[in-house]
Amino acid sequence: MPDLHASRRPEIVKLGGSLVDHPRLPELLDALARRGTPLVLVAGGGPLADAVRDLQPRLSLSDTACHRMAILAMEQTAHAFADLAPGLVLADTLAAIAAAHAQGRAALWLPARMALAAPDLPESWELTSDSLAAWLTAETGAARLTLVKSIPATGAAPAGWAAAGLVDPLFPAFASRTTARTEVTTAEALLAGLNGSLAA
């Protein structure tokens, strides 16, 4: 296993699937790419995961099959984001994340290889890309997890966010596995911060 702690600890930024309709998405992705290391981006499934939800009752699909399909939806969204921001490096393992950071570049996680092999991830709709981002935070020993949502957070901690429906019900348990600073922000707020740091 590569030593992701050898230099600066990674920072996970989870981009909600609803952001695919955000008019400033290309600008945000470009700013994240220019920020580079130690970022690891996690893409939500967005409308592709919604399509899996719609298909489940029509075909009487199991939760196991839909869990795998939803993770592949995240992977497809990641490919779309990489197409919009070529400066991002697609990475499907801890070694690939470390290699991207060694080049000074931000990694964009392809979750299928790691997540589908993980026995501690429930095959249920209660597990969403938010919990997967928290799981990756623990796996990488990241220092920070930022969830980028289309609306501001209500409540001040994971339990409150889950109660408000902002994150899935499993998120507080996965977030508790890590000492990372965990926060929720909007695309506008994150972009303002990135532009300010890049201009400094």
XYZ file of C-alpha atoms in Angstrom:
200
model
C 0.000 0.000 0.000
C 1.432 3.429 -0.903
C 2.261 5.833 1.892
C -0.155 8.704 1.404
C 1.037 10.181 4.694
C 4.646 10.635 3.561
C 4.122 14.315 2.833
C 0.919 16.310 3.029
C -2.257 14.491 4.030
C -4.911 14.355 1.290
C -8.086 16.435 1.302
C -11.295 14.871 -0.016
C -13.787 17.061 -1.891
C -17.072 15.341 -2.681
C -19.028 17.000 -5.480
C -22.742 16.296 -5.194
C -24.453 14.804 -8.205
C -26.866 17.740 -8.316
C -23.956 19.948 -9.403
C -24.122 18.521 -12.934
C -26.777 21.188 -13.575
C -24.771 23.982 -11.960
C -23.864 26.707 -14.473
C -20.409 27.193 -12.929
C -19.468 23.499 -12.802
C -16.709 23.766 -15.470
C -15.247 26.765 -13.655
C -15.301 24.910 -10.332
C -13.649 21.808 -11.790
C -10.967 23.933 -13.445
C -10.229 25.720 -10.154
C -9.950 22.376 -8.337
C -7.607 21.078 -11.045
C -5.424 24.175 -10.730
C -5.324 23.765 -6.940
C -3.812 20.302 -7.530
C -2.340 18.229 -4.732
C -3.407 17.149 -2.110
C -6.978 17.078 -3.442
C -8.964 13.905 -4.134
C -12.310 14.578 -5.792
C -15.300 12.254 -5.399
C -18.149 12.636 -7.885
C -21.735 11.826 -6.963
C -23.868 9.686 -9.222
C -26.304 12.472 -10.106
C -28.891 11.752 -12.793
C -27.127 8.506 -13.710
C -27.742 7.119 -10.213
C -31.307 8.455 -10.356
C -31.788 6.402 -13.513
C -30.782 3.288 -11.557
C -33.407 4.110 -8.905
C -36.039 4.462 -11.615
C -35.027 1.202 -13.254
C -35.076 -0.907 -10.079
C -38.875 -1.317 -9.743
C -39.369 -1.691 -13.472
C -37.009 -4.683 -13.637
C -37.381 -5.869 -10.012
C -33.635 -5.444 -9.513
C -31.995 -6.404 -6.220
C -30.378 -3.827 -3.956
C -27.070 -5.596 -4.557
C -27.285 -5.025 -8.303
C -28.406 -1.430 -7.823
C -25.574 -0.759 -5.368
C -23.070 -1.817 -7.997
C -24.838 0.106 -10.742
C -24.949 3.269 -8.611
C -21.206 3.043 -7.953
C -20.682 2.700 -11.691
C -22.870 5.796 -12.107
C -20.409 7.668 -9.877
C -17.611 6.384 -12.076
C -19.354 7.636 -15.228
C -19.865 11.058 -13.649
C -16.151 11.125 -12.802
C -15.326 10.475 -16.455
C -17.609 13.366 -17.430
C -15.891 15.674 -14.925
C -12.463 14.629 -16.220
C -13.579 15.512 -19.735
C -14.602 18.978 -18.541
C -11.316 19.513 -16.653
C -8.440 17.602 -18.292
C -6.088 18.751 -15.548
C -7.682 16.228 -13.175
C -6.143 12.753 -12.998
C -8.475 9.750 -12.865
C -7.412 7.359 -10.088
C -8.899 4.008 -9.080
C -6.478 2.921 -6.323
C -4.540 4.456 -3.443
C -1.394 4.000 -5.531
C -2.930 5.951 -8.420
C -3.991 8.739 -6.049
C -0.453 8.915 -4.670
C 0.967 8.984 -8.210
C -1.284 11.917 -9.158
C -0.209 13.812 -6.053
C 3.450 13.073 -6.779
C 2.890 14.988 -10.036
C 1.325 17.873 -8.100
C -2.106 17.155 -9.579
C -5.558 16.614 -8.110
C -6.928 13.061 -8.302
C -10.480 12.265 -9.418
C -11.576 8.995 -7.839
C -12.965 6.124 -9.891
C -14.687 4.219 -7.057
C -15.629 0.852 -8.577
C -12.345 -1.001 -8.103
C -12.017 -0.163 -4.413
C -15.643 0.149 -3.338
C -16.968 -3.009 -4.964
C -14.240 -5.029 -3.220
C -14.878 -3.511 0.229
C -16.753 -5.864 2.599
C -17.675 -3.044 5.000
C -19.844 -1.125 2.506
C -23.535 -2.123 2.743
C -25.208 -2.941 -0.563
C -28.129 -0.639 0.124
C -29.623 2.662 -1.017
C -28.878 3.932 2.495
C -25.265 4.137 1.372
C -24.708 7.043 -1.006
C -21.693 8.797 -2.462
C -21.466 10.921 0.714
C -20.728 7.839 2.834
C -18.369 6.547 0.147
C -16.483 9.831 0.365
C -16.255 9.432 4.151
C -15.069 5.849 3.677
C -12.356 7.053 1.281
C -11.387 9.728 3.793
C -10.602 6.989 6.308
C -8.852 4.820 3.718
C -6.514 7.650 2.689
C -6.015 9.156 6.137
C -7.208 12.476 4.725
C -7.071 15.617 6.837
C -10.330 17.105 5.575
C -13.597 16.050 3.958
C -15.657 18.724 2.236
C -19.116 17.902 0.915
C -20.175 20.300 -1.827
C -23.956 20.607 -1.962
C -26.453 22.659 -3.925
C -27.892 24.033 -0.653
C -26.176 25.176 2.585
C -25.934 22.836 5.555
C -28.525 22.771 8.311
C -27.109 21.572 11.607
C -23.507 21.663 12.707
C -22.418 18.031 12.603
C -22.921 14.803 10.620
C -25.816 13.638 12.805
C -27.649 16.893 12.215
C -27.000 16.747 8.480
C -28.378 13.219 8.350
C -31.464 14.210 10.352
C -32.089 17.026 7.869
C -31.706 14.676 4.904
C -28.617 16.463 3.636
C -26.534 13.259 3.815
C -27.482 9.583 3.970
C -28.276 7.922 7.314
C -25.033 5.927 7.310
C -22.828 8.989 6.894
C -22.387 9.814 10.617
C -21.027 6.310 11.304
C -18.582 6.450 8.403
C -17.529 10.004 9.321
C -16.796 8.830 12.874
C -14.109 6.471 11.534
C -11.830 9.383 10.733
C -10.347 12.357 12.570
C -10.648 14.494 9.449
C -12.294 17.877 9.669
C -15.679 17.415 7.986
C -17.697 20.274 6.537
C -20.500 21.063 4.084
C -20.333 23.978 1.668
C -21.860 25.188 -1.571
C -20.242 25.368 -4.988
C -20.286 29.173 -4.846
C -18.546 29.294 -1.474
C -15.929 26.727 -2.475
C -15.236 28.484 -5.770
C -14.810 31.821 -4.019
C -12.289 30.269 -1.635
C -10.394 28.541 -4.426
C -10.210 31.680 -6.552
C -8.965 33.635 -3.555
C -6.207 31.117 -2.761
C -5.153 30.781 -6.398
C -4.905 34.555 -6.756
C -2.829 34.929 -3.579
